[in-house]
PDB file of C-alpha atoms in Angstrom:
ATOM      1  CA  MET A   1      -0.042   0.009  -0.038  1.00  0.00           C
ATOM      2  CA  SER A   2       1.430   3.509  -0.990  1.00  0.00           C
ATOM      3  CA  ASP A   3       1.443   6.287   1.241  1.00  0.00           C
ATOM      4  CA  GLY A   4      -1.155   8.278  -0.741  1.00  0.00           C
ATOM      5  CA  SER A   5      -3.712   5.541  -0.347  1.00  0.00           C
ATOM      6  CA  SER A   6      -2.935   4.854   3.487  1.00  0.00           C
ATOM      7  CA  ARG A   7      -3.347   8.664   4.020  1.00  0.00           C
ATOM      8  CA  ARG A   8      -6.586   8.666   2.071  1.00  0.00           C
ATOM      9  CA  SER A   9      -8.159   5.662   4.008  1.00  0.00           C
ATOM     10  CA  SER A  10      -6.949   6.986   7.365  1.00  0.00           C
ATOM     11  CA  ASN A  11      -8.776  10.458   6.422  1.00  0.00           C
ATOM     12  CA  SER A  12     -11.881   8.721   5.500  1.00  0.00           C
ATOM     13  CA  ARG A  13     -13.185   8.412   8.727  1.00  0.00           C
ATOM     14  CA  LEU A  14     -12.571  11.674  10.680  1.00  0.00           C
ATOM     15  CA  PRO A  15     -13.189  12.333  14.338  1.00  0.00           C
ATOM     16  CA  PRO A  16     -16.605  14.068  15.064  1.00  0.00           C
ATOM     17  CA  GLU A  17     -15.080  17.414  16.289  1.00  0.00           C
ATOM     18  CA  VAL A  18     -13.452  17.867  12.986  1.00  0.00           C
ATOM     19  CA  ASN A  19     -15.197  20.633  10.749  1.00  0.00           C
ATOM     20  CA  ARG A  20     -14.362  23.420   8.351  1.00  0.00           C
ATOM     21  CA  ILE A  21     -14.238  26.147  11.175  1.00  0.00           C
ATOM     22  CA  LEU A  22     -11.108  26.516  13.203  1.00  0.00           C
ATOM     23  CA  TYR A  23     -10.647  28.663  16.236  1.00  0.00           C
ATOM     24  CA  VAL A  24      -7.134  30.130  16.500  1.00  0.00           C
ATOM     25  CA  ARG A  25      -5.811  31.703  19.675  1.00  0.00           C
ATOM     26  CA  ASN A  26      -2.452  33.149  20.895  1.00  0.00           C
ATOM     27  CA  LEU A  27      -2.046  35.203  17.950  1.00  0.00           C
ATOM     28  CA  PRO A  28       0.221  38.270  17.839  1.00  0.00           C
ATOM     29  CA  PHE A  29      -1.913  41.281  18.363  1.00  0.00           C
ATOM     30  CA  ARG A  30      -0.623  43.008  15.209  1.00  0.00           C
ATOM     31  CA  ILE A  31      -1.151  40.327  12.738  1.00  0.00           C
ATOM     32  CA  THR A  32      -3.369  41.126   9.925  1.00  0.00           C
ATOM     33  CA  SER A  33      -5.959  39.310   7.977  1.00  0.00           C
ATOM     34  CA  GLU A  34      -3.658  39.108   4.761  1.00  0.00           C
ATOM     35  CA  GLU A  35      -0.912  37.346   7.019  1.00  0.00           C
ATOM     36  CA  LEU A  36      -3.514  34.812   8.154  1.00  0.00           C
ATOM     37  CA  TYR A  37      -4.362  34.101   4.621  1.00  0.00           C
ATOM     38  CA  ASP A  38      -0.701  33.604   3.641  1.00  0.00           C
ATOM     39  CA  ILE A  39      -0.267  31.170   6.762  1.00  0.00           C
ATOM     40  CA  PHE A  40      -3.545  29.054   6.580  1.00  0.00           C
ATOM     41  CA  GLY A  41      -3.913  29.448   2.720  1.00  0.00           C
ATOM     42  CA  LYS A  42      -0.966  27.061   2.479  1.00  0.00           C
ATOM     43  CA  TYR A  43      -3.068  24.146   3.540  1.00  0.00           C
ATOM     44  CA  GLY A  44      -6.103  24.818   1.193  1.00  0.00           C
ATOM     45  CA  ALA A  45      -8.670  27.341  -0.052  1.00  0.00           C
ATOM     46  CA  VAL A  46      -9.783  29.674   2.869  1.00  0.00           C
ATOM     47  CA  TYR A  47     -13.290  30.648   2.575  1.00  0.00           C
ATOM     48  CA  GLN A  48     -13.230  33.394   5.401  1.00  0.00           C
ATOM     49  CA  ILE A  49     -11.163  34.785   8.110  1.00  0.00           C
ATOM     50  CA  ARG A  50     -12.613  36.681  10.982  1.00  0.00           C
ATOM     51  CA  LEU A  51     -10.000  38.257  13.098  1.00  0.00           C
ATOM     52  CA  GLY A  52     -10.798  39.215  16.887  1.00  0.00           C
ATOM     53  CA  GLU A  53     -11.186  42.998  17.672  1.00  0.00           C
ATOM     54  CA  LYS A  54      -8.049  44.811  18.872  1.00  0.00           C
ATOM     55  CA  SER A  55      -9.965  46.576  21.727  1.00  0.00           C
ATOM     56  CA  ARG A  56     -11.906  43.717  23.084  1.00  0.00           C
ATOM     57  CA  ASP A  57     -11.310  40.475  24.888  1.00  0.00           C
ATOM     58  CA  THR A  58     -11.261  38.663  21.490  1.00  0.00           C
ATOM     59  CA  ARG A  59      -8.007  40.313  20.450  1.00  0.00           C
ATOM     60  CA  GLY A  60      -5.227  37.679  19.396  1.00  0.00           C
ATOM     61  CA  THR A  61      -7.921  35.218  18.244  1.00  0.00           C
ATOM     62  CA  ALA A  62      -9.448  34.482  14.949  1.00  0.00           C
ATOM     63  CA  PHE A  63     -11.809  32.208  13.110  1.00  0.00           C
ATOM     64  CA  VAL A  64     -10.625  30.624   9.918  1.00  0.00           C
ATOM     65  CA  VAL A  65     -13.233  28.885   7.731  1.00  0.00           C
ATOM     66  CA  TYR A  66     -11.825  26.342   4.908  1.00  0.00           C
ATOM     67  CA  GLU A  67     -13.917  25.333   1.829  1.00  0.00           C
ATOM     68  CA  ASP A  68     -12.873  21.725   2.460  1.00  0.00           C
ATOM     69  CA  ILE A  69     -12.958  19.747   5.961  1.00  0.00           C
ATOM     70  CA  TYR A  70      -9.762  17.877   4.932  1.00  0.00           C
ATOM     71  CA  ASP A  71      -8.029  21.169   4.403  1.00  0.00           C
ATOM     72  CA  ALA A  72      -9.058  22.248   7.895  1.00  0.00           C
ATOM     73  CA  LYS A  73      -7.778  19.126   9.291  1.00  0.00           C
ATOM     74  CA  ARG A  74      -4.244  19.394   7.615  1.00  0.00           C
ATOM     75  CA  ALA A  75      -4.011  22.915   9.023  1.00  0.00           C
ATOM     76  CA  VAL A  76      -4.824  21.993  12.579  1.00  0.00           C
ATOM     77  CA  ASP A  77      -2.296  19.043  12.267  1.00  0.00           C
ATOM     78  CA  HIS A  78       0.530  21.422  10.923  1.00  0.00           C
ATOM     79  CA  LEU A  79      -0.146  24.695  12.527  1.00  0.00           C
ATOM     80  CA  SER A  80      -0.955  23.995  16.182  1.00  0.00           C
ATOM     81  CA  GLY A  81       2.191  25.141  18.040  1.00  0.00           C
ATOM     82  CA  PHE A  82       3.430  27.020  14.943  1.00  0.00           C
ATOM     83  CA  ASN A  83       5.472  29.992  15.939  1.00  0.00           C
ATOM     84  CA  VAL A  84       4.403  33.278  14.546  1.00  0.00           C
ATOM     85  CA  GLY A  85       5.891  36.678  15.635  1.00  0.00           C
ATOM     86  CA  GLY A  86       7.461  34.966  18.879  1.00  0.00           C
ATOM     87  CA  ARG A  87       3.896  33.268  19.872  1.00  0.00           C
ATOM     88  CA  TYR A  88       2.839  29.750  19.420  1.00  0.00           C
ATOM     89  CA  LEU A  89      -0.539  29.398  17.830  1.00  0.00           C
ATOM     90  CA  VAL A  90      -3.315  27.300  19.390  1.00  0.00           C
ATOM     91  CA  VAL A  91      -5.497  25.903  16.488  1.00  0.00           C
ATOM     92  CA  MET A  92      -8.739  24.080  17.437  1.00  0.00           C
ATOM     93  CA  TYR A  93     -11.856  22.917  15.624  1.00  0.00           C
ATOM     94  CA  TYR A  94     -14.754  25.381  16.525  1.00  0.00           C
ATOM     95  CA  GLN A  95     -17.228  23.506  18.622  1.00  0.00           C
ATOM     96  CA  PRO A  96     -20.416  25.926  19.172  1.00  0.00           C
ATOM     97  CA  ALA A  97     -21.683  23.957  22.122  1.00  0.00           C
ATOM     98  CA  LYS A  98     -18.491  24.281  24.058  1.00  0.00           C
ATOM     99  CA  PHE A  99     -18.318  28.074  23.292  1.00  0.00           C
ATOM    100  CA  GLN A 100     -21.950  28.437  24.396  1.00  0.00           C
ATOM    101  CA  ARG A 101     -21.336  26.554  27.686  1.00  0.00           C
ATOM    102  CA  ARG A 102     -18.444  28.930  28.366  1.00  0.00           C
ATOM    103  CA  ALA A 103     -20.505  31.985  27.644  1.00  0.00           C
ATOM    104  CA  ASP A 104     -23.177  30.638  29.828  1.00  0.00           C
ATOM    105  CA  ALA A 105     -20.914  29.950  32.551  1.00  0.00           C
ATOM    106  CA  GLU A 106     -19.385  33.539  32.342  1.00  0.00           C
ATOM    107  CA  GLU A 107     -22.758  34.995  32.574  1.00  0.00           C
ATOM    108  CA  LYS A 108     -23.777  32.774  35.683  1.00  0.00           C
ATOM    109  CA  LYS A 109     -20.663  33.815  37.376  1.00  0.00           C
ATOM    110  CA  LYS A 110     -21.390  37.514  36.787  1.00  0.00           C
ATOM    111  CA  GLU A 111     -25.053  36.943  37.962  1.00  0.00           C
ATOM    112  CA  LEU A 112     -23.680  35.287  41.166  1.00  0.00           C
ATOM    113  CA  GLU A 113     -21.212  38.126  41.859  1.00  0.00           C
ATOM    114  CA  GLU A 114     -24.016  40.509  41.713  1.00  0.00           C
ATOM    115  CA  LEU A 115     -26.020  38.707  44.133  1.00  0.00           C
ATOM    116  CA  ARG A 116     -23.349  38.416  46.390  1.00  0.00           C
ATOM    117  CA  ARG A 117     -22.759  42.079  46.149  1.00  0.00           C
ATOM    118  CA  GLN A 118     -26.587  42.580  47.010  1.00  0.00           C
ATOM    119  CA  VAL A 119     -26.528  40.279  50.038  1.00  0.00           C
ATOM    120  CA  LYS A 120     -23.453  41.769  51.400  1.00  0.00           C
ATOM    121  CA  ALA A 121     -25.161  45.328  50.934  1.00  0.00           C
ATOM    122  CA  LYS A 122     -28.350  43.806  52.719  1.00  0.00           C
ATOM    123  CA  LYS A 123     -26.315  42.386  55.526  1.00  0.00           C
ATOM    124  CA  ALA A 124     -24.805  45.733  56.166  1.00  0.00           C
ATOM    125  CA  GLN A 125     -28.025  47.716  55.830  1.00  0.00           C
ATOM    126  CA  MET A 126     -29.432  45.141  58.457  1.00  0.00           C
ATOM    127  CA  ALA A 127     -26.395  45.612  60.824  1.00  0.00           C
ATOM    128  CA  ALA A 128     -26.966  49.306  60.567  1.00  0.00           C
ATOM    129  CA  ASN A 129     -30.454  49.113  61.397  1.00  0.00           C
ATOM    130  CA  ALA A 130     -29.933  46.684  64.348  1.00  0.00           C
ATOM    131  CA  SER A 131     -27.265  49.200  65.824  1.00  0.00           C
ATOM    132  CA  LYS A 132     -29.606  52.055  65.522  1.00  0.00           C
ATOM    133  CA  GLU A 133     -32.519  50.161  67.355  1.00  0.00           C
ATOM    134  CA  GLY A 134     -29.927  49.095  70.088  1.00  0.00           C
ATOM    135  CA  ASP A 135     -29.148  52.591  70.765  1.00  0.00           C
TER     136      ASP A 135
END
């Protein structure tokens, strides 16, 4: 069996998390979309690149969408840990459910912090009222 046929047969059954959309972290903050097209375009036709905003929490991240799932897989295989501008890329398959769970957890954490703040303020108010009644 030649290398080409064995590679094709091993790629015929991809893991379920493999898809055309990649999530890239740890990018240099000054990287441009054109530079990302140069880097990721070496592994196949790139449909779209969405770079995180410079002023928000999304800076240093990007979404890269390939036209073909096998090109996306090759990019993940070759570019995870790749050094760009002194930073090592973290390249993963985009998993919407995982991202939604993370967003939900962050929102619940904020709600919990707000409730704790309210309870603390209420306790302080009750203590102040109790000391006035004691006088």
